[in-house]
Short mmCIF file of C-alpha atoms in Angstrom, two decimals:
data_model
loop_
_atom_site.label_atom_id
_atom_site.label_comp_id
_atom_site.label_asym_id
_atom_site.label_seq_id
_atom_site.Cartn_x
_atom_site.Cartn_y
_atom_site.Cartn_z
CA MET A 268 -47.28 29.56 -8.53
CA ALA A 269 -46.00 31.37 -11.56
CA ASP A 270 -42.38 31.86 -12.68
CA THR A 271 -41.22 35.53 -12.30
CA ALA A 272 -38.92 37.13 -14.34
CA VAL A 273 -35.57 38.61 -13.07
CA PRO A 274 -34.83 41.93 -14.35
CA LEU A 275 -31.16 42.02 -15.79
CA GLU A 276 -28.88 44.76 -15.07
CA ALA A 277 -27.89 47.47 -17.47
CA GLY A 278 -25.18 46.17 -19.74
CA ALA A 279 -26.18 42.60 -18.55
CA THR A 280 -26.24 39.78 -21.20
CA ARG A 281 -28.50 36.80 -20.55
CA VAL A 282 -26.47 33.52 -21.67
CA SER A 283 -28.86 30.66 -22.75
CA ARG A 284 -28.18 27.05 -20.97
CA PRO A 285 -27.46 25.67 -24.07
CA GLY A 286 -24.81 28.42 -24.90
CA LEU A 287 -23.32 28.17 -21.41
CA LEU A 288 -23.04 24.31 -21.76
CA ASN A 289 -21.16 24.56 -25.05
CA ARG A 290 -18.92 27.09 -23.79
CA ILE A 291 -17.85 24.69 -20.84
CA LEU A 292 -17.45 21.77 -23.42
CA LEU A 293 -15.27 23.80 -25.66
CA HIS A 294 -13.18 25.51 -22.91
CA ASN A 295 -9.59 24.19 -22.87
CA LEU A 296 -10.64 21.62 -25.63
CA PRO A 297 -7.24 20.35 -27.00
CA ALA A 298 -6.32 19.60 -23.08
CA LYS A 299 -9.49 17.43 -22.92
CA ILE A 300 -9.04 15.81 -26.11
CA ALA A 301 -5.42 14.87 -25.00
CA ALA A 302 -6.81 13.18 -21.68
CA LEU A 303 -9.56 11.31 -23.81
CA PRO A 304 -7.35 8.20 -24.02
CA MET A 305 -6.63 8.10 -20.28
CA VAL A 306 -10.29 8.43 -19.46
CA ILE A 307 -11.22 5.64 -22.32
CA THR A 308 -8.63 3.41 -20.72
CA VAL A 309 -9.68 4.14 -17.06
CA LEU A 310 -13.17 3.24 -18.17
CA VAL A 311 -12.32 -0.01 -20.04
CA VAL A 312 -9.47 -1.25 -18.31
CA PHE A 313 -10.12 -0.64 -14.55
CA VAL A 314 -13.94 0.19 -14.38
CA GLY A 315 -14.60 -2.88 -17.18
CA CYS A 316 -12.38 -5.40 -15.51
CA THR A 317 -13.53 -4.94 -12.10
CA ILE A 318 -16.95 -5.58 -13.07
CA TRP A 319 -15.91 -8.46 -15.25
CA THR A 320 -14.14 -9.73 -12.01
CA ILE A 321 -17.24 -9.44 -9.86
CA TYR A 322 -19.47 -11.09 -12.34
CA TYR A 323 -17.53 -14.16 -12.96
CA SER A 324 -16.99 -14.61 -9.44
CA PHE A 325 -20.41 -15.54 -9.14
CA THR A 326 -20.27 -18.48 -11.64
CA ASN A 327 -18.62 -21.79 -11.71
CA SER A 328 -15.98 -20.76 -14.02
CA ARG A 329 -12.97 -23.24 -14.39
CA LEU A 330 -10.36 -23.02 -17.12
CA LEU A 331 -12.18 -20.34 -18.95
CA PRO A 332 -14.86 -17.65 -18.07
CA THR A 333 -17.49 -19.44 -19.50
CA GLY A 334 -19.48 -20.95 -16.33
CA LYS A 335 -22.96 -20.50 -15.22
CA PHE A 336 -24.16 -18.29 -12.45
CA VAL A 337 -23.90 -20.07 -9.08
CA GLY A 338 -24.48 -17.12 -6.73
CA PHE A 339 -22.44 -17.20 -3.59
CA ASP A 340 -21.23 -20.46 -3.85
CA GLN A 341 -17.66 -19.27 -4.43
CA TYR A 342 -17.80 -17.15 -1.37
CA GLU A 343 -19.07 -19.84 0.78
CA ARG A 344 -16.32 -22.46 -0.50
CA LEU A 345 -13.86 -19.37 -0.18
CA PHE A 346 -14.44 -18.85 3.47
CA ALA A 347 -14.63 -22.50 4.20
CA THR A 348 -11.06 -23.20 2.72
CA SER A 349 -8.38 -22.82 5.78
CA ARG A 350 -5.62 -21.80 3.06
CA TRP A 351 -7.87 -18.62 2.33
CA ASN A 352 -8.22 -17.95 6.15
CA VAL A 353 -4.78 -18.29 6.98
CA SER A 354 -3.92 -16.05 4.09
CA VAL A 355 -6.06 -13.23 5.31
CA TRP A 356 -4.82 -13.47 8.85
CA ASN A 357 -1.02 -13.58 7.37
CA LEU A 358 -1.83 -10.43 5.80
CA VAL A 359 -3.44 -8.54 8.48
CA ALA A 360 -0.50 -9.36 10.84
CA TYR A 361 1.96 -8.62 8.67
CA GLY A 362 0.38 -5.35 7.06
CA SER A 363 -0.14 -4.42 10.67
CA MET A 364 3.48 -4.69 11.92
CA SER A 365 4.74 -3.37 8.54
CA LEU A 366 2.70 -0.09 8.56
CA VAL A 367 3.63 0.64 12.34
CA PHE A 368 7.41 -0.11 11.96
CA THR A 369 7.82 1.40 8.39
CA LEU A 370 6.32 4.58 9.57
CA VAL A 371 8.05 4.63 12.93
CA ILE A 372 11.52 3.46 11.69
CA GLY A 373 11.29 5.95 8.67
CA PHE A 374 10.55 9.08 10.61
CA ILE A 375 13.25 8.19 12.96
CA LEU A 376 15.63 7.96 10.74
CA ALA A 377 14.39 11.12 8.49
CA VAL A 378 14.85 13.03 12.04
CA LEU A 379 18.39 11.55 12.54
CA ILE A 380 19.67 12.66 9.03
CA ASP A 381 17.59 16.10 9.39
CA GLN A 382 20.29 17.25 12.07
CA LYS A 383 22.78 18.48 9.05
CA ILE A 384 25.00 15.60 9.53
CA ARG A 385 27.96 15.00 7.38
CA PHE A 386 27.59 12.88 4.00
CA GLU A 387 24.11 13.54 4.29
CA SER A 388 23.58 12.64 0.75
CA ALA A 389 25.49 9.30 0.90
CA PHE A 390 23.38 8.35 3.78
CA ARG A 391 20.23 8.82 1.83
CA THR A 392 21.56 6.98 -1.16
CA ILE A 393 22.40 4.46 0.98
CA MET A 394 19.06 3.94 2.82
CA LEU A 395 16.76 4.65 -0.44
CA TYR A 396 18.93 1.85 -2.20
CA PRO A 397 17.02 -1.22 -1.58
CA PHE A 398 13.79 0.39 -2.78
CA ALA A 399 15.23 0.64 -6.02
CA LEU A 400 15.10 -3.27 -6.24
CA SER A 401 12.45 -5.33 -7.09
CA PHE A 402 10.79 -7.39 -4.44
CA ILE A 403 11.94 -10.40 -6.18
CA VAL A 404 15.79 -9.43 -6.10
CA THR A 405 14.88 -8.56 -2.05
CA GLY A 406 13.11 -11.91 -1.38
CA LEU A 407 16.02 -13.77 -3.24
CA VAL A 408 19.03 -12.08 -1.15
CA TRP A 409 17.12 -12.45 1.94
CA GLN A 410 16.46 -16.24 1.12
CA TRP A 411 20.10 -16.38 1.02
CA ILE A 412 20.63 -14.77 4.15
CA MET A 413 18.17 -16.39 6.01
CA ASN A 414 18.84 -20.04 4.45
CA PRO A 415 19.57 -22.26 7.41
CA THR A 416 22.27 -24.43 5.83
CA LEU A 417 23.86 -21.46 3.47
CA GLY A 418 23.06 -18.24 5.20
CA LEU A 419 23.86 -16.59 8.49
CA GLN A 420 23.03 -19.51 10.64
CA GLY A 421 25.39 -21.95 8.34
CA THR A 422 28.25 -19.42 8.31
CA LEU A 423 28.41 -18.38 12.06
CA ARG A 424 28.08 -22.15 13.04
CA ASN A 425 31.09 -22.89 10.37
CA LEU A 426 32.90 -20.34 12.29
CA GLY A 427 32.55 -22.04 15.82
CA TRP A 428 29.17 -20.76 16.98
CA THR A 429 27.29 -23.98 16.94
CA GLY A 430 24.69 -22.83 19.11
CA PHE A 431 23.54 -19.91 16.65
CA THR A 432 20.30 -20.22 15.17
CA PHE A 433 18.49 -18.18 12.64
CA ASP A 434 15.86 -20.78 10.77
CA TRP A 435 12.97 -17.95 10.54
CA ILE A 436 11.96 -19.21 6.82
CA ALA A 437 11.72 -22.86 7.92
CA ASN A 438 9.87 -22.11 11.12
CA PRO A 439 6.15 -21.74 10.84
CA ARG A 440 6.12 -19.46 13.89
CA MET A 441 8.77 -17.18 12.63
CA VAL A 442 8.28 -17.01 9.07
CA LEU A 443 5.95 -13.68 9.00
CA PHE A 444 8.84 -12.05 10.90
CA ALA A 445 11.27 -13.13 8.15
CA LEU A 446 8.98 -11.49 5.76
CA LEU A 447 8.54 -8.48 7.96
CA ILE A 448 12.61 -7.84 8.00
CA ALA A 449 12.67 -8.20 4.43
CA GLY A 450 10.04 -5.88 3.79
CA LEU A 451 11.29 -3.47 6.23
CA TRP A 452 14.69 -3.45 4.55
CA HIS A 453 13.04 -2.72 1.18
CA GLY A 454 10.73 0.24 2.06
CA THR A 455 11.87 1.95 5.31
CA GLY A 456 14.44 3.86 2.93
CA PHE A 457 11.67 5.55 0.82
CA CYS A 458 9.32 6.27 3.79
CA MET A 459 12.62 7.84 5.29
CA VAL A 460 12.89 10.24 2.31
CA LEU A 461 9.23 11.11 2.39
CA MET A 462 9.28 11.91 6.05
CA LEU A 463 12.52 13.80 5.52
CA ALA A 464 10.93 16.12 2.87
CA GLY A 465 7.98 16.82 4.93
CA LEU A 466 10.55 17.92 8.00
CA ARG A 467 12.33 20.29 5.60
CA GLY A 468 8.97 21.90 4.56
CA VAL A 469 8.61 22.84 8.48
CA ASP A 470 9.40 26.72 9.02
CA GLU A 471 12.38 27.30 11.23
CA GLU A 472 10.19 29.82 12.98
CA VAL A 473 8.48 26.61 14.57
CA TRP A 474 11.65 25.20 16.00
CA LYS A 475 12.71 28.73 17.41
CA ALA A 476 9.14 29.31 18.81
CA ALA A 477 9.38 26.06 20.40
CA LYS A 478 12.54 26.59 22.15
CA VAL A 479 11.81 30.05 23.25
CA ASP A 480 8.59 28.33 24.98
CA GLY A 481 10.78 25.80 26.63
CA ILE A 482 9.10 22.83 24.74
CA PRO A 483 11.06 19.64 24.85
CA THR A 484 12.35 18.21 21.50
CA TRP A 485 10.33 15.13 21.60
CA ARG A 486 7.14 17.14 22.51
CA THR A 487 7.92 19.49 19.42
CA TYR A 488 8.20 16.69 17.11
CA VAL A 489 4.85 14.80 18.34
CA SER A 490 2.96 17.70 19.25
CA ILE A 491 3.79 20.09 16.48
CA VAL A 492 5.77 18.73 13.62
CA LEU A 493 3.57 15.55 12.96
CA PRO A 494 0.33 17.45 12.88
CA MET A 495 2.14 20.01 10.04
CA MET A 496 3.06 16.78 8.24
CA ARG A 497 -0.20 15.42 7.82
CA GLY A 498 -0.08 15.47 3.89
CA VAL A 499 2.90 13.29 3.86
CA LEU A 500 1.65 10.96 6.60
CA ILE A 501 -1.16 10.15 4.72
CA THR A 502 0.89 9.83 1.28
CA ALA A 503 3.23 7.51 3.19
CA ILE A 504 0.48 5.37 4.61
CA VAL A 505 -1.35 5.18 0.90
CA ILE A 506 1.87 3.83 -0.58
CA ILE A 507 2.55 1.59 2.43
CA GLY A 508 -0.97 0.06 2.46
CA SER A 509 -1.01 -0.61 -1.49
CA GLY A 510 2.32 -2.20 -1.30
CA ILE A 511 0.69 -4.74 1.40
CA VAL A 512 -2.49 -5.18 -0.26
CA ARG A 513 -0.46 -6.50 -3.37
CA LEU A 514 1.92 -8.52 -1.70
CA TYR A 515 3.12 -11.19 -3.75
CA ASP A 516 6.27 -11.26 -5.27
CA LEU A 517 8.34 -10.81 -2.00
CA VAL A 518 6.44 -14.12 -0.63
CA VAL A 519 7.06 -16.03 -3.58
CA ALA A 520 10.68 -15.23 -3.71
CA LEU A 521 11.20 -15.54 0.07
CA THR A 522 9.08 -18.54 1.03
CA ASN A 523 6.68 -19.63 -1.69
CA GLY A 524 4.15 -19.45 1.08
CA GLY A 525 5.93 -22.05 3.21
CA PRO A 526 6.41 -23.73 5.20
CA GLY A 527 3.11 -25.43 4.15
CA ILE A 528 0.73 -22.49 4.29
CA SER A 529 1.96 -20.42 6.58
CA SER A 530 3.47 -17.69 4.85
CA GLU A 531 0.27 -17.67 2.35
CA VAL A 532 -1.23 -14.35 1.43
CA PRO A 533 -4.49 -13.46 -0.60
CA ALA A 534 -2.65 -12.34 -3.64
CA LYS A 535 -1.01 -15.87 -3.91
CA TYR A 536 -4.07 -17.57 -3.45
CA VAL A 537 -5.99 -15.80 -6.15
CA PHE A 538 -2.84 -16.33 -8.66
CA ASN A 539 -2.63 -20.01 -8.01
CA TYR A 540 -6.23 -20.62 -8.21
CA MET A 541 -6.58 -18.50 -11.62
CA PHE A 542 -3.46 -19.82 -13.12
CA SER A 543 -2.45 -23.15 -11.59
CA GLY A 544 -5.45 -24.48 -10.02
CA GLY A 545 -7.92 -24.02 -13.08
CA ASN A 546 -10.44 -22.33 -11.03
CA ILE A 547 -11.16 -19.14 -12.21
CA GLY A 548 -14.45 -18.64 -10.22
CA GLN A 549 -12.74 -19.27 -6.93
CA GLY A 550 -10.17 -16.80 -7.86
CA LEU A 551 -11.99 -14.15 -8.80
CA ALA A 552 -14.19 -14.75 -5.69
CA GLY A 553 -10.89 -13.65 -3.67
CA ALA A 554 -10.01 -10.92 -5.89
CA THR A 555 -13.29 -9.16 -5.15
CA MET A 556 -12.96 -9.92 -1.27
CA MET A 557 -9.46 -8.26 -1.93
CA LEU A 558 -11.00 -5.26 -3.71
CA LEU A 559 -14.00 -5.14 -1.29
CA THR A 560 -11.46 -4.80 1.80
CA VAL A 561 -9.88 -1.93 -0.31
CA LEU A 562 -13.09 -0.05 -0.44
CA ILE A 563 -13.91 -0.56 3.01
CA ILE A 564 -10.78 1.00 4.18
CA MET A 565 -10.39 3.81 1.42
CA ILE A 566 -14.03 5.21 1.14
CA PRO A 567 -14.42 6.25 4.72
CA TRP A 568 -10.80 7.77 4.27
CA ALA A 569 -11.71 9.38 1.16
CA TYR A 570 -14.80 11.07 2.81
CA LEU A 571 -13.15 12.40 5.63
CA GLU A 572 -10.39 13.60 3.74
CA PHE A 573 -11.88 15.15 0.66
CA GLY A 574 -15.99 15.10 1.25
CA GLY A 575 -15.80 16.43 4.62
CA LYS A 576 -13.83 19.63 4.06
CA GLY A 577 -16.83 21.28 2.18
CA ARG A 578 -19.10 20.68 5.09
CA ARG A 579 -16.19 21.67 7.75
CA THR A 580 -15.63 25.15 5.70
#
């Protein structure tokens, strides 16, 4: 079928494809040049290091990444190691509880502070202060508090309460809850601030209309306010989730993976094998599995959040 020429309207000019491409490339050229170092950094550091990690996870590299290709041997060894399986279970259990409790407690605190209380700025500062500390400091503080000899248990027993027991960091069944307490103390204030910003963005007319319709306050929050705060909730979930996946320094400072391996996490497993155990291939296999887990979670969310909008509109 022969191509047919499309007549141009009067006064219209035909723009050639090379000319259009040049206009796109030259448009806002200073901003593109300024962004070039960031683009190169992303490609080299993030994409390049990711490819390097995945490649050497299929080798038998030990002290240096120079081993030969061994296929899936490192991954078979990884999932046959009880330490890795325990660390994955610990991350799932800790992450589930941390995500839920941080969101719930942060939202409840934000609702309470949103009641126009006195000394609101002081309360916000006090609640947000732990987030300004590093996880190392948080872990050391709570290690002292939970120390069976020098901490809360020892203090109360010295005061006469001899039956008091608070030895969670020495108890394999309770050590995850000790980590959870320290993590909630550290991050709940930041989640509260995010939720408070979302609550302050709700129009006053929404509350007036809910009161006129006789909707209970709790129902207004659950059915109206929370859906309106969808963007804030997604931001909070992403920030909390990223902190959960890279959980390392809090564990090292508070329990160092103990007692035994009862509080091991994947990041500590990877670090120990790469820098202490002299087994780069095994450490990179664990790092690749952590990356794969993040992608499995993030890609469907990113598609539903951004890719699906174009089809729905």
